[in-house]
Tab-separated table of C-alpha atoms and ligand atoms in Angstrom:
chain	number	residue	atom	x	y	z
A	1	MET	CA	-7.578	15.995	-34.851
A	2	ASN	CA	-6.600	18.282	-37.764
A	3	ASN	CA	-2.998	19.225	-38.578
A	4	SER	CA	-2.971	22.603	-36.906
A	5	GLU	CA	-4.466	21.120	-33.730
A	6	ALA	CA	-1.842	18.347	-33.737
A	7	GLU	CA	0.934	20.916	-34.203
A	8	LEU	CA	-0.383	23.070	-31.366
A	9	ARG	CA	-0.609	20.047	-29.095
A	10	ALA	CA	2.973	18.989	-29.965
A	11	GLU	CA	4.144	22.528	-29.238
A	12	ILE	CA	2.379	22.601	-25.845
A	13	LEU	CA	3.919	19.243	-24.907
A	14	ALA	CA	7.400	20.279	-26.036
A	15	LYS	CA	7.165	23.500	-23.985
A	16	THR	CA	5.887	21.506	-20.998
A	17	ARG	CA	8.874	19.158	-21.188
A	18	GLU	CA	11.242	22.098	-21.519
A	19	LEU	CA	9.774	23.857	-18.481
A	20	VAL	CA	9.864	20.758	-16.264
A	21	THR	CA	13.384	19.808	-17.333
A	22	ARG	CA	14.579	23.301	-16.419
A	23	ARG	CA	12.795	23.211	-13.081
A	24	LEU	CA	14.325	19.843	-12.199
A	25	ALA	CA	17.903	20.836	-13.059
A	26	THR	CA	20.145	19.397	-10.314
A	27	SER	CA	20.021	21.292	-7.051
A	28	ILE	CA	23.116	21.727	-4.912
A	29	PHE	CA	23.104	19.856	-1.599
A	30	VAL	CA	24.211	21.883	1.404
A	31	PRO	CA	24.365	19.654	4.530
A	32	GLY	CA	22.296	21.111	7.343
A	33	SER	CA	20.512	23.606	5.159
A	34	THR	CA	19.079	21.519	2.296
A	35	VAL	CA	16.046	19.540	3.444
A	36	VAL	CA	16.471	15.749	3.114
A	37	PRO	CA	12.905	14.414	3.042
A	38	TYR	CA	12.134	10.840	4.067
A	39	ALA	CA	10.094	10.409	0.889
A	40	GLY	CA	8.578	12.296	-2.002
A	41	ARG	CA	7.606	12.200	-5.626
A	42	VAL	CA	10.381	11.476	-8.107
A	43	TYR	CA	9.407	12.428	-11.629
A	44	ASP	CA	10.590	14.029	-14.825
A	45	ALA	CA	9.058	15.783	-17.801
A	46	GLU	CA	7.217	12.625	-18.908
A	47	GLU	CA	4.775	12.562	-15.977
A	48	VAL	CA	3.882	16.229	-16.461
A	49	ALA	CA	3.576	15.857	-20.246
A	50	ALA	CA	1.294	12.826	-19.766
A	51	ALA	CA	-0.851	14.805	-17.309
A	52	VAL	CA	-1.073	17.773	-19.670
A	53	GLU	CA	-1.974	15.523	-22.581
A	54	SER	CA	-4.726	13.913	-20.560
A	55	VAL	CA	-6.068	17.336	-19.556
A	56	LEU	CA	-5.992	18.455	-23.204
A	57	ASP	CA	-8.124	15.408	-24.083
A	58	PHE	CA	-10.367	16.438	-21.164
A	59	TRP	CA	-11.806	12.965	-20.618
A	60	LEU	CA	-11.648	13.725	-16.871
A	61	THR	CA	-13.296	10.677	-15.278
A	62	LEU	CA	-11.543	7.324	-15.201
A	63	GLY	CA	-11.209	6.247	-18.846
A	64	PRO	CA	-8.572	5.182	-21.375
A	65	GLU	CA	-5.545	6.019	-19.219
A	66	GLY	CA	-7.142	4.204	-16.297
A	67	ASP	CA	-7.822	1.096	-18.381
A	68	ALA	CA	-4.241	1.035	-19.623
A	69	PHE	CA	-2.764	1.609	-16.148
A	70	GLU	CA	-4.895	-1.176	-14.673
A	71	ARG	CA	-3.661	-3.605	-17.353
A	72	GLU	CA	-0.017	-2.541	-16.980
A	73	LEU	CA	-0.080	-2.742	-13.179
A	74	ALA	CA	-1.683	-6.192	-13.223
A	75	ALA	CA	0.912	-7.419	-15.732
A	76	LYS	CA	3.758	-6.038	-13.598
A	77	LEU	CA	2.457	-7.854	-10.525
A	78	GLY	CA	1.465	-11.029	-12.346
A	79	VAL	CA	-2.129	-10.835	-11.083
A	80	ARG	CA	-5.373	-11.317	-12.994
A	81	SER	CA	-6.432	-7.662	-12.873
A	82	SER	CA	-6.251	-4.383	-10.963
A	83	VAL	CA	-8.949	-1.865	-10.086
A	84	LEU	CA	-7.838	1.724	-9.600
A	85	THR	CA	-9.182	3.768	-6.729
A	86	ASN	CA	-8.495	7.136	-5.128
A	87	SER	CA	-6.204	5.983	-2.281
A	88	GLY	CA	-4.610	3.023	-0.550
A	89	SER	CA	-7.077	3.477	2.295
A	90	SER	CA	-9.970	3.213	-0.183
A	91	ALA	CA	-8.297	0.129	-1.651
A	92	ASN	CA	-8.252	-1.546	1.780
A	93	LEU	CA	-11.874	-0.530	2.375
A	94	LEU	CA	-12.907	-1.976	-0.995
A	95	ALA	CA	-10.955	-5.193	-0.435
A	96	ILE	CA	-12.624	-5.858	2.920
A	97	ALA	CA	-16.055	-4.725	1.727
A	98	ALA	CA	-15.813	-7.022	-1.307
A	99	LEU	CA	-15.524	-10.026	0.997
A	100	THR	CA	-18.909	-9.142	2.560
A	101	SER	CA	-20.732	-9.427	-0.790
A	102	HIS	CA	-23.757	-11.712	-0.961
A	103	LYS	CA	-22.388	-12.733	-4.372
A	104	LEU	CA	-19.810	-14.854	-2.509
A	105	GLY	CA	-22.517	-17.066	-0.984
A	106	GLU	CA	-21.419	-19.059	2.063
A	107	ARG	CA	-17.859	-17.718	1.932
A	108	ARG	CA	-18.936	-14.137	2.533
A	109	LEU	CA	-18.054	-12.302	5.733
A	110	ARG	CA	-21.038	-11.530	7.942
A	111	PRO	CA	-21.362	-8.850	10.680
A	112	GLY	CA	-19.300	-9.847	13.708
A	113	ASP	CA	-17.034	-12.250	11.801
A	114	GLU	CA	-13.379	-11.944	12.763
A	115	VAL	CA	-10.441	-10.766	10.681
A	116	ILE	CA	-6.915	-11.396	11.969
A	117	THR	CA	-4.491	-8.492	11.639
A	118	VAL	CA	-1.588	-6.897	13.520
A	119	ALA	CA	-1.609	-4.151	16.117
A	120	ALA	CA	1.420	-2.209	14.809
A	121	GLY	CA	1.042	-0.389	11.528
A	122	PHE	CA	-0.991	2.048	9.505
A	123	PRO	CA	-4.541	2.643	10.802
A	124	THR	CA	-6.349	2.195	7.499
A	125	THR	CA	-5.174	-1.382	7.196
A	126	VAL	CA	-7.401	-2.066	10.204
A	127	ALA	CA	-10.160	0.585	10.161
A	128	PRO	CA	-12.044	-0.990	7.194
A	129	ILE	CA	-12.579	-4.146	9.250
A	130	ILE	CA	-14.545	-2.114	11.784
A	131	GLN	CA	-16.169	0.076	9.124
A	132	CYS	CA	-17.546	-3.120	7.534
A	133	ASP	CA	-19.077	-4.337	10.839
A	134	LEU	CA	-16.414	-7.003	11.365
A	135	THR	CA	-14.175	-7.589	14.366
A	136	PRO	CA	-10.392	-7.169	14.204
A	137	VAL	CA	-8.319	-9.707	16.104
A	138	PHE	CA	-4.854	-8.349	16.825
A	139	ILE	CA	-1.828	-10.577	16.945
A	140	ASP	CA	1.604	-9.174	17.706
A	141	VAL	CA	4.405	-8.147	15.349
A	142	ASP	CA	7.989	-9.268	15.381
A	143	PRO	CA	9.728	-5.937	16.027
A	144	ILE	CA	12.707	-6.857	13.823
A	145	THR	CA	10.741	-7.853	10.696
A	146	LEU	CA	7.603	-5.796	11.505
A	147	GLY	CA	5.678	-8.816	10.178
A	148	PRO	CA	2.951	-10.769	12.035
A	149	ARG	CA	3.987	-13.269	14.727
A	150	VAL	CA	2.827	-16.268	12.710
A	151	ASP	CA	3.211	-18.500	15.777
A	152	GLN	CA	0.143	-16.671	17.212
A	153	LEU	CA	-2.166	-17.435	14.279
A	154	GLU	CA	-3.531	-20.677	15.763
A	155	GLU	CA	-4.341	-18.954	19.057
A	156	ALA	CA	-6.172	-16.154	17.216
A	157	TYR	CA	-8.199	-18.557	15.074
A	158	VAL	CA	-11.781	-19.391	16.065
A	159	PRO	CA	-13.429	-21.987	13.792
A	160	GLY	CA	-16.562	-20.601	12.154
A	161	LYS	CA	-15.806	-17.036	13.271
A	162	THR	CA	-12.394	-16.261	11.750
A	163	LYS	CA	-12.929	-15.593	8.054
A	164	ALA	CA	-10.023	-13.528	6.751
A	165	LEU	CA	-6.521	-12.154	7.382
A	166	ILE	CA	-5.125	-8.779	6.352
A	167	PHE	CA	-1.474	-7.891	6.894
A	168	ALA	CA	0.796	-5.217	5.429
A	169	HIS	CA	4.246	-5.909	4.032
A	170	ALA	CA	5.507	-3.312	6.487
A	171	LEU	CA	7.979	-0.726	5.181
A	172	GLY	CA	8.422	-2.901	2.099
A	173	ASN	CA	9.473	-5.996	4.059
A	174	PRO	CA	7.439	-9.049	2.923
A	175	PHE	CA	5.755	-10.872	5.815
A	176	ASP	CA	6.144	-14.654	6.027
A	177	LEU	CA	3.990	-15.539	3.037
A	178	ASP	CA	4.793	-19.263	3.319
A	179	ALA	CA	3.339	-19.499	6.823
A	180	VAL	CA	0.411	-17.117	6.273
A	181	ALA	CA	-0.668	-18.459	2.878
A	182	SER	CA	-0.533	-22.085	4.030
A	183	PHE	CA	-2.514	-21.198	7.201
A	184	CYS	CA	-5.192	-19.572	4.995
A	185	ARG	CA	-5.260	-22.551	2.638
A	186	GLU	CA	-5.524	-25.058	5.476
A	187	LYS	CA	-8.388	-23.205	7.222
A	188	GLY	CA	-10.157	-21.924	4.083
A	189	LEU	CA	-9.649	-18.222	4.946
A	190	TRP	CA	-9.410	-15.154	2.720
A	191	LEU	CA	-6.057	-13.351	2.567
A	192	ILE	CA	-5.607	-9.661	1.759
A	193	GLU	CA	-2.050	-8.387	1.349
A	194	ASP	CA	-1.736	-4.678	2.064
A	195	ASN	CA	0.990	-4.049	-0.501
A	196	CYS	CA	0.738	-0.254	-0.157
A	197	ASP	CA	4.323	0.119	1.071
A	198	SER	CA	5.926	-2.653	-0.927
A	199	LEU	CA	5.382	-2.381	-4.673
A	200	GLY	CA	8.501	-3.995	-6.195
A	201	SER	CA	9.241	-6.307	-3.239
A	202	THR	CA	9.485	-10.032	-3.907
A	203	TRP	CA	9.045	-13.234	-1.892
A	204	GLY	CA	10.865	-16.224	-3.351
A	205	GLY	CA	11.327	-14.173	-6.522
A	206	LYS	CA	7.578	-13.493	-6.958
A	207	PRO	CA	6.058	-10.005	-6.441
A	208	THR	CA	4.345	-9.351	-3.136
A	209	GLY	CA	0.714	-8.579	-3.802
A	210	SER	CA	0.351	-11.732	-5.917
A	211	PHE	CA	-0.088	-14.290	-3.111
A	212	GLY	CA	-3.398	-13.498	-1.397
A	213	ASP	CA	-6.914	-13.345	-2.830
A	214	LEU	CA	-6.729	-9.561	-3.040
A	215	SER	CA	-3.941	-7.047	-2.507
A	216	THR	CA	-3.833	-3.278	-2.319
A	217	GLN	CA	-1.583	-0.420	-3.452
A	218	SER	CA	-1.197	3.214	-2.460
A	219	PHE	CA	0.057	5.776	-4.947
A	220	TYR	CA	0.282	8.679	-2.485
A	221	PRO	CA	3.563	10.584	-3.097
A	222	PRO	CA	5.777	8.900	-0.436
A	223	HIS	CA	4.973	5.478	-1.910
A	224	HIS	CA	7.012	3.579	-4.482
A	225	ILE	CA	5.243	5.231	-7.389
A	226	THR	CA	2.697	8.031	-7.295
A	227	MET	CA	-0.365	9.362	-9.053
A	228	GLY	CA	-0.872	12.145	-6.469
A	229	GLU	CA	-3.732	10.596	-4.564
A	230	GLY	CA	-4.470	7.054	-5.656
A	231	GLY	CA	-4.473	3.355	-5.048
A	232	ALA	CA	-5.514	0.018	-6.477
A	233	VAL	CA	-7.064	-3.282	-5.509
A	234	ASN	CA	-5.343	-6.198	-7.219
A	235	ILE	CA	-7.471	-9.244	-7.965
A	236	VAL	CA	-5.005	-12.093	-7.784
A	237	ARG	CA	-7.010	-14.968	-9.338
A	238	ASP	CA	-10.829	-14.907	-9.169
A	239	PRO	CA	-12.462	-12.582	-11.755
A	240	LYS	CA	-15.693	-12.603	-9.727
A	241	LEU	CA	-13.908	-10.478	-7.120
A	242	ARG	CA	-13.186	-7.793	-9.735
A	243	VAL	CA	-16.874	-7.327	-10.487
A	244	ILE	CA	-17.594	-7.042	-6.756
A	245	VAL	CA	-14.715	-4.606	-6.035
A	246	GLU	CA	-15.808	-2.423	-8.976
A	247	SER	CA	-19.373	-2.465	-7.755
A	248	PHE	CA	-18.386	-1.226	-4.274
A	249	ARG	CA	-16.103	1.393	-5.862
A	250	ASP	CA	-18.799	2.612	-8.286
A	251	TRP	CA	-21.793	3.448	-6.076
A	252	GLY	CA	-22.633	-0.236	-5.410
A	253	ARG	CA	-24.107	-0.630	-8.874
A	254	ASP	CA	-24.756	-3.997	-10.516
A	255	CYS	CA	-23.966	-2.586	-13.991
A	256	TRP	CA	-20.348	-2.723	-15.130
A	257	CYS	CA	-20.459	-0.255	-18.044
A	258	PRO	CA	-17.389	1.982	-18.206
A	259	SER	CA	-18.047	5.701	-17.817
A	260	GLY	CA	-19.836	7.142	-20.875
A	261	LYS	CA	-21.028	3.695	-22.109
A	262	ASP	CA	-24.479	2.107	-21.937
A	263	ASN	CA	-25.589	-1.493	-22.349
A	264	THR	CA	-22.202	-3.284	-22.157
A	265	CYS	CA	-24.094	-6.358	-20.894
A	266	LYS	CA	-26.468	-6.189	-23.926
A	267	ARG	CA	-29.341	-6.851	-21.502
A	268	ARG	CA	-29.820	-3.363	-20.101
A	269	PHE	CA	-33.626	-3.661	-19.882
A	270	GLU	CA	-33.859	-7.414	-19.276
A	271	TRP	CA	-32.706	-7.837	-15.673
A	272	LYS	CA	-34.942	-8.824	-12.782
A	273	LEU	CA	-33.076	-8.230	-9.530
A	274	GLY	CA	-34.158	-7.618	-5.934
A	275	ASP	CA	-37.790	-6.560	-5.668
A	276	LEU	CA	-37.494	-4.233	-8.672
A	277	PRO	CA	-39.839	-4.660	-11.627
A	278	ALA	CA	-38.515	-6.764	-14.543
A	279	GLY	CA	-36.646	-4.611	-17.068
A	280	TYR	CA	-35.654	-1.899	-14.597
A	281	ASP	CA	-32.646	-0.021	-16.078
A	282	HIS	CA	-29.535	-2.041	-15.155
A	283	LYS	CA	-27.558	1.203	-14.888
A	284	TYR	CA	-29.552	2.042	-11.779
A	285	ILE	CA	-29.641	-1.331	-10.077
A	286	TYR	CA	-27.567	-1.475	-6.876
A	287	SER	CA	-26.428	-4.848	-5.610
A	288	HIS	CA	-24.222	-3.406	-2.812
A	289	LEU	CA	-24.117	-0.417	-0.483
A	290	GLY	CA	-21.163	1.170	-2.237
A	291	TRP	CA	-19.244	4.411	-2.505
A	292	ASN	CA	-17.738	6.452	-5.310
A	293	LEU	CA	-13.986	5.955	-4.865
A	294	LYS	CA	-12.683	6.462	-8.405
A	295	PRO	CA	-9.628	8.558	-9.283
A	296	LEU	CA	-9.404	10.833	-12.338
A	297	ASP	CA	-7.997	9.706	-15.686
A	298	VAL	CA	-5.236	12.336	-15.438
A	299	GLN	CA	-3.978	10.616	-12.282
A	300	ALA	CA	-3.772	7.317	-14.147
A	301	ALA	CA	-1.804	9.033	-16.926
A	302	ILE	CA	0.789	10.051	-14.311
A	303	GLY	CA	0.773	6.573	-12.765
A	304	ARG	CA	1.537	4.943	-16.127
A	305	GLN	CA	4.700	7.002	-16.527
A	306	GLN	CA	5.715	6.220	-12.947
A	307	LEU	CA	5.248	2.486	-13.459
A	308	LYS	CA	7.820	2.575	-16.266
A	309	LYS	CA	10.344	3.791	-13.672
A	310	LEU	CA	9.472	1.228	-10.990
A	311	ASP	CA	12.441	-1.104	-11.555
A	312	ARG	CA	14.865	1.814	-11.374
A	313	PHE	CA	13.150	3.138	-8.229
A	314	THR	CA	13.265	-0.306	-6.617
A	315	ALA	CA	16.990	-0.660	-7.301
A	316	ALA	CA	17.614	2.788	-5.785
A	317	ARG	CA	15.610	1.975	-2.633
A	318	ARG	CA	17.592	-1.234	-2.128
A	319	ALA	CA	20.922	0.486	-2.737
A	320	ASN	CA	20.065	3.304	-0.293
A	321	TRP	CA	18.993	0.843	2.409
A	322	HIS	CA	22.212	-1.169	2.068
A	323	ARG	CA	24.365	1.969	2.083
A	324	LEU	CA	22.766	3.131	5.350
A	325	ARG	CA	22.992	-0.360	6.838
A	326	THR	CA	26.690	-0.608	5.931
A	327	ALA	CA	27.458	2.853	7.288
A	328	LEU	CA	25.795	2.022	10.642
A	329	ALA	CA	26.931	-1.616	10.904
A	330	ASP	CA	29.110	-1.002	13.978
A	331	LEU	CA	26.171	0.444	15.970
A	332	GLU	CA	24.429	-2.903	16.446
A	333	ASP	CA	24.929	-2.703	20.198
A	334	ARG	CA	22.756	0.447	20.292
A	335	LEU	CA	20.404	0.018	17.337
A	336	ASP	CA	18.445	-2.990	16.090
A	337	PHE	CA	18.002	-3.036	12.319
A	338	MET	CA	15.330	-4.747	10.246
A	339	LEU	CA	15.667	-8.218	8.770
A	340	PRO	CA	13.504	-9.994	6.169
A	341	ALA	CA	11.177	-12.672	7.563
A	342	HIS	CA	13.365	-15.721	6.899
A	343	ALA	CA	16.751	-14.023	7.260
A	344	THR	CA	19.174	-14.944	10.035
A	345	GLY	CA	21.555	-12.022	9.632
A	346	TRP	CA	23.031	-9.319	7.474
A	347	SER	CA	26.553	-8.609	6.243
A	348	PRO	CA	27.776	-6.184	3.578
A	349	ALA	CA	27.504	-9.157	1.173
A	350	GLY	CA	23.740	-9.363	1.842
A	351	PHE	CA	21.332	-11.344	4.020
A	352	THR	CA	21.843	-14.909	5.230
A	353	TRP	CA	18.803	-17.189	5.273
A	354	LYS	CA	17.577	-19.914	7.599
A	355	PRO	CA	17.932	-23.396	6.075
A	356	GLY	CA	14.930	-24.119	3.882
A	357	GLY	CA	13.729	-20.527	4.321
A	358	THR	CA	12.405	-18.389	1.481
A	359	PRO	CA	14.629	-15.449	0.547
A	360	SER	CA	12.783	-12.203	-0.004
A	361	ASP	CA	13.966	-8.974	-1.564
A	362	PRO	CA	12.326	-5.941	0.051
A	363	SER	CA	11.858	-2.724	-1.878
A	364	TRP	CA	12.382	-0.692	1.274
A	365	PHE	CA	9.848	2.053	2.036
A	366	GLY	CA	12.243	3.329	4.691
A	367	PHE	CA	15.225	2.460	6.849
A	368	MET	CA	13.963	1.591	10.317
A	369	MET	CA	15.986	1.464	13.514
A	370	LEU	CA	14.960	0.377	17.011
A	371	VAL	CA	16.766	2.597	19.503
A	372	LYS	CA	17.554	0.101	22.248
A	373	ALA	CA	18.007	2.787	24.945
A	374	GLY	CA	14.250	3.400	24.808
A	375	PRO	CA	11.681	6.085	24.022
A	376	ALA	CA	13.625	9.110	25.314
A	377	ALA	CA	16.698	8.181	23.247
A	378	ARG	CA	14.464	7.508	20.224
A	379	THR	CA	12.880	10.936	20.549
A	380	ALA	CA	16.335	12.504	20.993
A	381	LEU	CA	17.396	10.874	17.706
A	382	ALA	CA	14.240	12.209	16.010
A	383	ARG	CA	15.019	15.714	17.309
A	384	ALA	CA	18.632	15.526	16.123
A	385	LEU	CA	17.480	14.464	12.655
A	386	ASP	CA	14.881	17.240	12.624
A	387	ALA	CA	17.507	19.815	13.593
A	388	ALA	CA	19.668	18.571	10.701
A	389	LYS	CA	16.649	18.956	8.358
A	390	ILE	CA	16.421	15.184	7.824
A	391	GLY	CA	12.921	13.766	7.445
A	392	ASN	CA	12.124	10.980	9.906
A	393	ARG	CA	9.042	9.087	11.027
A	394	MET	CA	7.888	6.788	13.783
A	395	PHE	CA	6.359	3.532	12.565
A	396	PHE	CA	2.945	4.985	11.718
A	397	GLY	CA	0.409	4.388	14.501
A	398	GLY	CA	2.746	2.329	16.737
A	399	ASN	CA	0.531	0.018	18.797
A	400	LEU	CA	-2.853	0.910	17.300
A	401	VAL	CA	-4.749	-0.406	20.313
A	402	ARG	CA	-3.287	2.507	22.305
A	403	GLN	CA	-4.452	5.136	19.783
A	404	PRO	CA	-7.328	7.375	20.950
A	405	ALA	CA	-9.624	6.036	18.201
A	406	PHE	CA	-9.261	2.481	19.504
A	407	VAL	CA	-9.456	3.500	23.166
A	408	HIS	CA	-12.792	5.251	22.441
A	409	LEU	CA	-14.008	2.270	20.439
A	410	ARG	CA	-13.270	-0.002	23.389
A	411	GLU	CA	-15.070	2.413	25.744
A	412	GLU	CA	-18.133	2.433	23.491
A	413	ARG	CA	-18.327	-1.207	22.464
A	414	GLY	CA	-16.505	-3.020	25.260
A	415	SER	CA	-15.101	-6.424	24.411
A	416	ALA	CA	-17.046	-6.477	21.112
A	417	ALA	CA	-14.770	-3.713	19.731
A	418	PHE	CA	-11.798	-5.968	18.997
A	419	ARG	CA	-9.954	-8.964	20.356
A	420	VAL	CA	-6.279	-8.986	21.343
A	421	VAL	CA	-4.120	-12.099	21.347
A	422	SER	CA	-0.917	-11.967	23.431
A	423	ASP	CA	0.476	-8.992	25.345
A	424	LEU	CA	1.459	-7.097	22.139
A	425	ALA	CA	4.946	-6.603	23.543
A	426	GLY	CA	6.373	-6.418	20.011
A	427	ALA	CA	3.932	-3.678	18.982
A	428	ASP	CA	4.773	-1.768	22.171
A	429	ARG	CA	8.489	-2.045	21.481
A	430	VAL	CA	7.980	-0.691	17.969
A	431	MET	CA	5.842	2.144	19.380
A	432	ASN	CA	8.560	3.041	21.903
A	433	GLU	CA	11.772	2.531	19.958
A	434	ALA	CA	11.189	2.650	16.194
A	435	LEU	CA	12.250	5.485	13.944
A	436	PHE	CA	12.785	5.439	10.213
A	437	VAL	CA	14.505	7.623	7.664
A	438	GLY	CA	14.140	7.643	3.903
A	439	THR	CA	15.397	5.284	1.227
A	440	TYR	CA	13.465	6.844	-1.655
A	441	PRO	CA	15.104	7.320	-5.061
A	442	GLY	CA	15.360	11.095	-4.545
A	443	LEU	CA	18.234	10.476	-2.107
A	444	ASP	CA	21.706	10.284	-3.641
A	445	GLU	CA	24.847	8.880	-1.973
A	446	GLN	CA	25.853	12.290	-0.617
A	447	ARG	CA	22.517	12.697	1.176
A	448	ILE	CA	22.485	9.088	2.436
A	449	ASP	CA	25.997	9.509	3.862
A	450	TYR	CA	24.925	12.721	5.568
A	451	VAL	CA	21.890	10.968	7.115
A	452	ALA	CA	24.164	8.160	8.390
A	453	ALA	CA	26.622	10.690	9.863
A	454	VAL	CA	23.868	12.549	11.732
A	455	ILE	CA	22.472	9.266	13.131
A	456	ARG	CA	25.959	8.211	14.252
A	457	ASN	CA	26.558	11.543	15.919
A	458	ALA	CA	23.203	11.483	17.710
A	459	ILE	CA	23.680	7.903	18.931
A	460	THR	CA	27.375	7.957	19.880
A	461	GLY	CA	28.203	11.656	20.191
A	462	THR	CA	31.016	11.268	17.620
B	1	PLP	C1	0.534	0.002	4.923
B	1	PLP	C2	-0.343	1.125	4.449
B	1	PLP	N1	-1.588	0.839	4.068
B	1	PLP	C3	-2.423	1.802	3.621
B	1	PLP	C4	-2.011	3.124	3.544
B	1	PLP	C5	-2.969	4.176	3.071
B	1	PLP	O1	-2.648	4.694	1.807
B	1	PLP	P1	-3.232	6.117	1.343
B	1	PLP	O2	-2.423	7.159	2.033
B	1	PLP	O3	-3.048	6.139	-0.134
B	1	PLP	O4	-4.650	6.166	1.749
B	1	PLP	C6	-0.727	3.464	3.946
B	1	PLP	C7	-0.296	4.868	3.870
B	1	PLP	O5	0.832	5.241	3.891
B	1	PLP	C8	0.136	2.440	4.415
B	1	PLP	O6	1.376	2.719	4.833
């Protein structure tokens, strides 16, 4: 780059920062008229400047920013490596698909093998199981933690048929990783942690997403950090899984050259794979039936700036959750509030833990309440929040088995569609009573107090 080009670039970036800083100048909060979203992107001039810089370079496809973001994310989580993709849903699809690879030999998942999961949650934690010709086995959730009922794992397990488990750390609350990880170890099963809603959460002081074989992230705007659309598969220990995940992400190819590079393996014309002739170009050898699920480099540039803010975002989410919990503490007779997996209770001083239990520290995706009076009262609360311009959400798909997609699947495939263990009473309760509001870092104390006041008014009439 010559001097005049460097000066022009510096000028463009300075103007970009100036524009964004002006745009983000503090807005005045007017209760009842200012919208209080449940989530959203929180950014400053640095994200936009990084995006502009990446566009000026015009690399476009996943490249230097992507490489750097993958390294930085893996280091933050304490995992071996991360593979960026274009969404959390793609990340889950890649994680499940990777386990079907013939490169895993006897440990691979074959059509019809069973994967244990939960019935209450986000649909694309479960859909990839079916999309990869496997069978989901639903156990129930504990409606207070939103985690899997680990006491049902044994009942769900079928020797020789059960091969893997996938659970989400729901709304940022780590599921019982002691029980689940030791079950997987004992039975020799794969574990995928859907960490899409819980970047920054810890279990026993260690980041969630670093316990299973693979874990996944979403970087869609409501999530803990964003790159617009985006996600990642984290490879916790085994580097072989990275090669397989990348292959499924990048058209199913056997070659691992980064975009724009040839012959990284130094044997481009020396491979003999499948029934192809010896020396067939490695760039066009496909060892899997893959997709193209890569994000753009400009998205990674944004993600890198967001990652620098993660600790601050996490602290804000925790503070907002505890402020709401404190403000609503006297409504425990009408609302049930969430607890971490090994917690026995909450007080303004924090959580209390069962003896010998593992303390966890959720980075809350939202503040969930179960409205004990039932579905009509829950919907009334949702309407009251809506009327006050406060963003609110039910817990994603509720009991997924009752969703039209799963009802149709059952009609088409009968008992081969999926297996259900227990009566799923917990998932039904969540479907009927759960509602959550935001904890995201864009909410200040004034907004949080307003949200608490509207909830109180809707629940008690005062
Ligand atoms: C637990 C969980 N997994 C996966 C996803 C999918 O992520 P994405 O929207 O990036 O596809 C979501 C979305 O919010 C989610 O909550």
